[in-house]
Amino acid sequence: MATGQLFSRTTQALFYNYKQLPIQRMLDFDFLCGRELPSVAGIINPGAEGFQKLFFGQEEIAIPVHSTVEAACAAHPTADVFINFASFRSAAASSMAALKQPTVRVVAIIAEGVPESDTKQLIAYARANNKVVIGPATVGGIQAGAFKIGDTAGTIDNIVACKLYRPGSVGFVSKSGGMSNELYNTIARVTDGIYEGIAIGGDVFPGSTLSDHVLRFNNIPQVKMIVVLGELGGRDEYSLVEALKQGKVNKPVVAWVSGTCARLFKSEVQFGHAGAKSGGEMESAQAKNQALKDAGAAVPTSYEAFETAIKETFEKLVEEGENIIC
């Protein structure tokens, strides 16, 4: 797993399976942030070659289209992020093809429902070769003012409202992609904004975990505090608990595990994501929130109080004289 930043203002990506809207949103974000080069270097559309016309600001540009992963990587050796919009049927094979390319460092898998056995193989290969997998079932991630994956953070209006066109001081990681957009807005209201945000995906076996990214954020000097949004099901949050107890994280962490309402139901409930299903008391939202609190994280009493906890932690940093962007 990477130990620092995944992206920068010069990061370029290869986009698998042509989807006009998410690609155009990436290019619009690039232009808004004042990037000199578009973040999409090439498109991989199996069986097709040529160029695809898109807009970079007011200028119409032609992005090369390649028929194979290998051809695209050879043509664009500086593009080290692979954004995979393939369906769950082919996402694993195309992601593995990308991971095997020496130029690719990060693979983001958008598809939900990728077979768990295939995902485990991708994770094992990535970890053995010091590469990063984000997803499956992820909306992606964003480094504010620098680079974003696909539909992350939604429209330009939302990006402006959330101050994502320039870096803030908060590292944010979430299991949920939809809730990431909500938290970008929340964090922008009460802090100077996001520095980097990642949605790890809601599947049972994510390619990278909450704690993987928290430990990364801890090594990034520009990140002054960390916000974590987990959910019931699985035990990923406990690896973060152990990291906090062992003193591996020396920046303030504000955390909330959603799904506390599950106890109101008489039978076990599936909360949307494949991984959002409690397999016992330890996997309940209440147990994980208590464990995070006991380990030293700031954990509110409810999701409604999450914003206040983030605000108070940020204001304390400002009072202590941290070099905050705002």
mmCIF file of N, CA and C in Angstrom, residues 196-252:
data_model
loop_
_atom_site.group_PDB
_atom_site.id
_atom_site.type_symbol
_atom_site.label_atom_id
_atom_site.label_comp_id
_atom_site.label_asym_id
_atom_site.label_seq_id
_atom_site.Cartn_x
_atom_site.Cartn_y
_atom_site.Cartn_z
ATOM 1 N N GLU A 196 -7.739 15.454 0.625
ATOM 2 C CA GLU A 196 -7.970 14.285 -0.205
ATOM 3 C C GLU A 196 -9.130 13.490 0.367
ATOM 4 N N GLY A 197 -9.971 12.952 -0.507
ATOM 5 C CA GLY A 197 -11.085 12.125 -0.081
ATOM 6 C C GLY A 197 -11.133 10.836 -0.878
ATOM 7 N N ILE A 198 -11.403 9.728 -0.203
ATOM 8 C CA ILE A 198 -11.458 8.412 -0.844
ATOM 9 C C ILE A 198 -12.708 7.675 -0.382
ATOM 10 N N ALA A 199 -13.422 7.072 -1.339
ATOM 11 C CA ALA A 199 -14.506 6.142 -1.013
ATOM 12 C C ALA A 199 -13.994 4.747 -1.326
ATOM 13 N N ILE A 200 -13.827 3.908 -0.305
ATOM 14 C CA ILE A 200 -13.186 2.604 -0.523
ATOM 15 C C ILE A 200 -14.121 1.599 -1.184
ATOM 16 N N GLY A 201 -15.426 1.882 -1.191
ATOM 17 C CA GLY A 201 -16.378 0.946 -1.781
ATOM 18 C C GLY A 201 -17.090 0.130 -0.717
ATOM 19 N N GLY A 202 -18.293 -0.299 -1.035
ATOM 20 C CA GLY A 202 -19.124 -0.972 -0.046
ATOM 21 C C GLY A 202 -19.106 -2.478 -0.093
ATOM 22 N N ASP A 203 -18.248 -3.068 -0.913
ATOM 23 C CA ASP A 203 -18.193 -4.524 -0.976
ATOM 24 C C ASP A 203 -17.570 -5.119 0.285
ATOM 25 N N VAL A 204 -17.751 -6.413 0.463
ATOM 26 C CA VAL A 204 -17.243 -7.097 1.656
ATOM 27 C C VAL A 204 -15.713 -7.037 1.717
ATOM 28 N N PHE A 205 -15.058 -7.131 0.550
ATOM 29 C CA PHE A 205 -13.595 -7.125 0.506
ATOM 30 C C PHE A 205 -13.107 -5.942 -0.340
ATOM 31 N N PRO A 206 -12.929 -4.767 0.270
ATOM 32 C CA PRO A 206 -12.429 -3.627 -0.491
ATOM 33 C C PRO A 206 -10.942 -3.774 -0.801
ATOM 34 N N GLY A 207 -10.534 -3.239 -1.944
ATOM 35 C CA GLY A 207 -9.132 -3.340 -2.354
ATOM 36 C C GLY A 207 -8.186 -2.631 -1.421
ATOM 37 N N SER A 208 -8.644 -1.553 -0.813
ATOM 38 C CA SER A 208 -7.878 -0.866 0.225
ATOM 39 C C SER A 208 -8.852 -0.485 1.328
ATOM 40 N N THR A 209 -8.382 -0.433 2.550
ATOM 41 C CA THR A 209 -9.261 -0.305 3.709
ATOM 42 C C THR A 209 -9.257 1.105 4.285
ATOM 43 N N LEU A 210 -10.182 1.336 5.205
ATOM 44 C CA LEU A 210 -10.217 2.622 5.908
ATOM 45 C C LEU A 210 -8.869 2.921 6.559
ATOM 46 N N SER A 211 -8.311 1.931 7.249
ATOM 47 C CA SER A 211 -7.051 2.159 7.959
ATOM 48 C C SER A 211 -5.885 2.366 6.999
ATOM 49 N N ASP A 212 -5.906 1.702 5.837
ATOM 50 C CA ASP A 212 -4.862 1.932 4.839
ATOM 51 C C ASP A 212 -4.770 3.424 4.513
ATOM 52 N N HIS A 213 -5.921 4.043 4.284
ATOM 53 C CA HIS A 213 -5.923 5.439 3.866
ATOM 54 C C HIS A 213 -5.682 6.385 5.040
ATOM 55 N N VAL A 214 -6.160 6.022 6.232
ATOM 56 C CA VAL A 214 -5.864 6.849 7.408
ATOM 57 C C VAL A 214 -4.359 6.899 7.651
ATOM 58 N N LEU A 215 -3.695 5.760 7.537
ATOM 59 C CA LEU A 215 -2.248 5.726 7.733
ATOM 60 C C LEU A 215 -1.519 6.526 6.654
ATOM 61 N N ARG A 216 -2.064 6.507 5.442
ATOM 62 C CA ARG A 216 -1.510 7.341 4.367
ATOM 63 C C ARG A 216 -1.651 8.816 4.709
ATOM 64 N N PHE A 217 -2.859 9.207 5.124
ATOM 65 C CA PHE A 217 -3.110 10.607 5.469
ATOM 66 C C PHE A 217 -2.181 11.069 6.591
ATOM 67 N N ASN A 218 -1.892 10.160 7.503
ATOM 68 C CA ASN A 218 -1.018 10.523 8.626
ATOM 69 C C ASN A 218 0.383 10.896 8.155
ATOM 70 N N ASN A 219 0.760 10.428 6.958
ATOM 71 C CA ASN A 219 2.093 10.717 6.413
ATOM 72 C C ASN A 219 2.106 11.912 5.460
ATOM 73 N N ILE A 220 0.955 12.539 5.240
ATOM 74 C CA ILE A 220 0.875 13.677 4.328
ATOM 75 C C ILE A 220 0.880 14.966 5.158
ATOM 76 N N PRO A 221 1.929 15.784 5.071
ATOM 77 C CA PRO A 221 2.032 16.969 5.934
ATOM 78 C C PRO A 221 0.864 17.934 5.805
ATOM 79 N N GLN A 222 0.295 18.055 4.622
ATOM 80 C CA GLN A 222 -0.791 19.015 4.410
ATOM 81 C C GLN A 222 -2.090 18.593 5.086
ATOM 82 N N VAL A 223 -2.228 17.312 5.414
ATOM 83 C CA VAL A 223 -3.413 16.827 6.122
ATOM 84 C C VAL A 223 -3.216 17.070 7.615
ATOM 85 N N LYS A 224 -4.116 17.867 8.198
ATOM 86 C CA LYS A 224 -3.992 18.215 9.611
ATOM 87 C C LYS A 224 -4.941 17.427 10.511
ATOM 88 N N MET A 225 -6.040 16.922 9.933
ATOM 89 C CA MET A 225 -6.980 16.094 10.691
ATOM 90 C C MET A 225 -7.632 15.097 9.739
ATOM 91 N N ILE A 226 -8.210 14.048 10.298
ATOM 92 C CA ILE A 226 -8.742 12.950 9.492
ATOM 93 C C ILE A 226 -10.187 12.676 9.899
ATOM 94 N N VAL A 227 -11.046 12.524 8.904
ATOM 95 C CA VAL A 227 -12.454 12.199 9.138
ATOM 96 C C VAL A 227 -12.740 10.842 8.509
ATOM 97 N N VAL A 228 -13.397 9.963 9.267
ATOM 98 C CA VAL A 228 -13.674 8.595 8.831
ATOM 99 C C VAL A 228 -15.168 8.314 8.949
ATOM 100 N N LEU A 229 -15.758 7.774 7.894
ATOM 101 C CA LEU A 229 -17.162 7.349 7.928
ATOM 102 C C LEU A 229 -17.221 5.868 7.596
ATOM 103 N N GLY A 230 -17.487 5.062 8.602
ATOM 104 C CA GLY A 230 -17.617 3.625 8.405
ATOM 105 C C GLY A 230 -19.078 3.228 8.372
ATOM 106 N N GLU A 231 -19.331 1.926 8.425
ATOM 107 C CA GLU A 231 -20.713 1.446 8.485
ATOM 108 C C GLU A 231 -20.734 0.058 9.110
ATOM 109 N N LEU A 232 -21.909 -0.329 9.570
ATOM 110 C CA LEU A 232 -22.030 -1.650 10.199
ATOM 111 C C LEU A 232 -21.628 -2.743 9.217
ATOM 112 N N GLY A 233 -21.200 -3.875 9.756
ATOM 113 C CA GLY A 233 -20.764 -4.988 8.926
ATOM 114 C C GLY A 233 -19.261 -5.004 8.743
ATOM 115 N N GLY A 234 -18.693 -6.179 8.785
ATOM 116 C CA GLY A 234 -17.251 -6.311 8.632
ATOM 117 C C GLY A 234 -16.501 -5.828 9.861
ATOM 118 N N ARG A 235 -15.173 -5.934 9.807
ATOM 119 C CA ARG A 235 -14.354 -5.549 10.968
ATOM 120 C C ARG A 235 -13.211 -4.618 10.588
ATOM 121 N N ASP A 236 -13.350 -3.968 9.437
ATOM 122 C CA ASP A 236 -12.300 -3.073 8.960
ATOM 123 C C ASP A 236 -11.979 -1.988 9.987
ATOM 124 N N GLU A 237 -13.010 -1.463 10.649
ATOM 125 C CA GLU A 237 -12.791 -0.377 11.615
ATOM 126 C C GLU A 237 -11.879 -0.795 12.761
ATOM 127 N N TYR A 238 -11.838 -2.089 13.061
ATOM 128 C CA TYR A 238 -11.000 -2.539 14.174
ATOM 129 C C TYR A 238 -9.506 -2.466 13.844
ATOM 130 N N SER A 239 -9.153 -2.537 12.564
ATOM 131 C CA SER A 239 -7.740 -2.327 12.213
ATOM 132 C C SER A 239 -7.356 -0.875 12.470
ATOM 133 N N LEU A 240 -8.314 0.031 12.285
ATOM 134 C CA LEU A 240 -8.070 1.435 12.625
ATOM 135 C C LEU A 240 -7.974 1.616 14.143
ATOM 136 N N VAL A 241 -8.813 0.898 14.874
ATOM 137 C CA VAL A 241 -8.749 0.928 16.335
ATOM 138 C C VAL A 241 -7.355 0.513 16.811
ATOM 139 N N GLU A 242 -6.820 -0.561 16.240
ATOM 140 C CA GLU A 242 -5.492 -1.035 16.629
ATOM 141 C C GLU A 242 -4.407 -0.022 16.266
ATOM 142 N N ALA A 243 -4.534 0.591 15.103
ATOM 143 C CA ALA A 243 -3.553 1.603 14.687
ATOM 144 C C ALA A 243 -3.556 2.781 15.656
ATOM 145 N N LEU A 244 -4.740 3.183 16.111
ATOM 146 C CA LEU A 244 -4.839 4.284 17.080
ATOM 147 C C LEU A 244 -4.233 3.883 18.426
ATOM 148 N N LYS A 245 -4.546 2.670 18.864
ATOM 149 C CA LYS A 245 -4.015 2.208 20.156
ATOM 150 C C LYS A 245 -2.496 2.094 20.142
ATOM 151 N N GLN A 246 -1.943 1.715 18.984
ATOM 152 C CA GLN A 246 -0.491 1.543 18.865
ATOM 153 C C GLN A 246 0.244 2.854 18.584
ATOM 154 N N GLY A 247 -0.487 3.951 18.519
ATOM 155 C CA GLY A 247 0.130 5.255 18.293
ATOM 156 C C GLY A 247 0.619 5.487 16.880
ATOM 157 N N LYS A 248 0.071 4.735 15.918
ATOM 158 C CA LYS A 248 0.498 4.901 14.522
ATOM 159 C C LYS A 248 -0.124 6.126 13.858
ATOM 160 N N VAL A 249 -1.154 6.677 14.492
ATOM 161 C CA VAL A 249 -1.827 7.865 13.957
ATOM 162 C C VAL A 249 -1.683 8.994 14.973
ATOM 163 N N ASN A 250 -0.978 10.047 14.591
ATOM 164 C CA ASN A 250 -0.756 11.141 15.537
ATOM 165 C C ASN A 250 -1.507 12.416 15.176
ATOM 166 N N LYS A 251 -2.485 12.297 14.287
ATOM 167 C CA LYS A 251 -3.337 13.429 13.937
ATOM 168 C C LYS A 251 -4.737 13.170 14.467
ATOM 169 N N PRO A 252 -5.496 14.236 14.765
ATOM 170 C CA PRO A 252 -6.853 14.038 15.279
ATOM 171 C C PRO A 252 -7.721 13.264 14.290
#
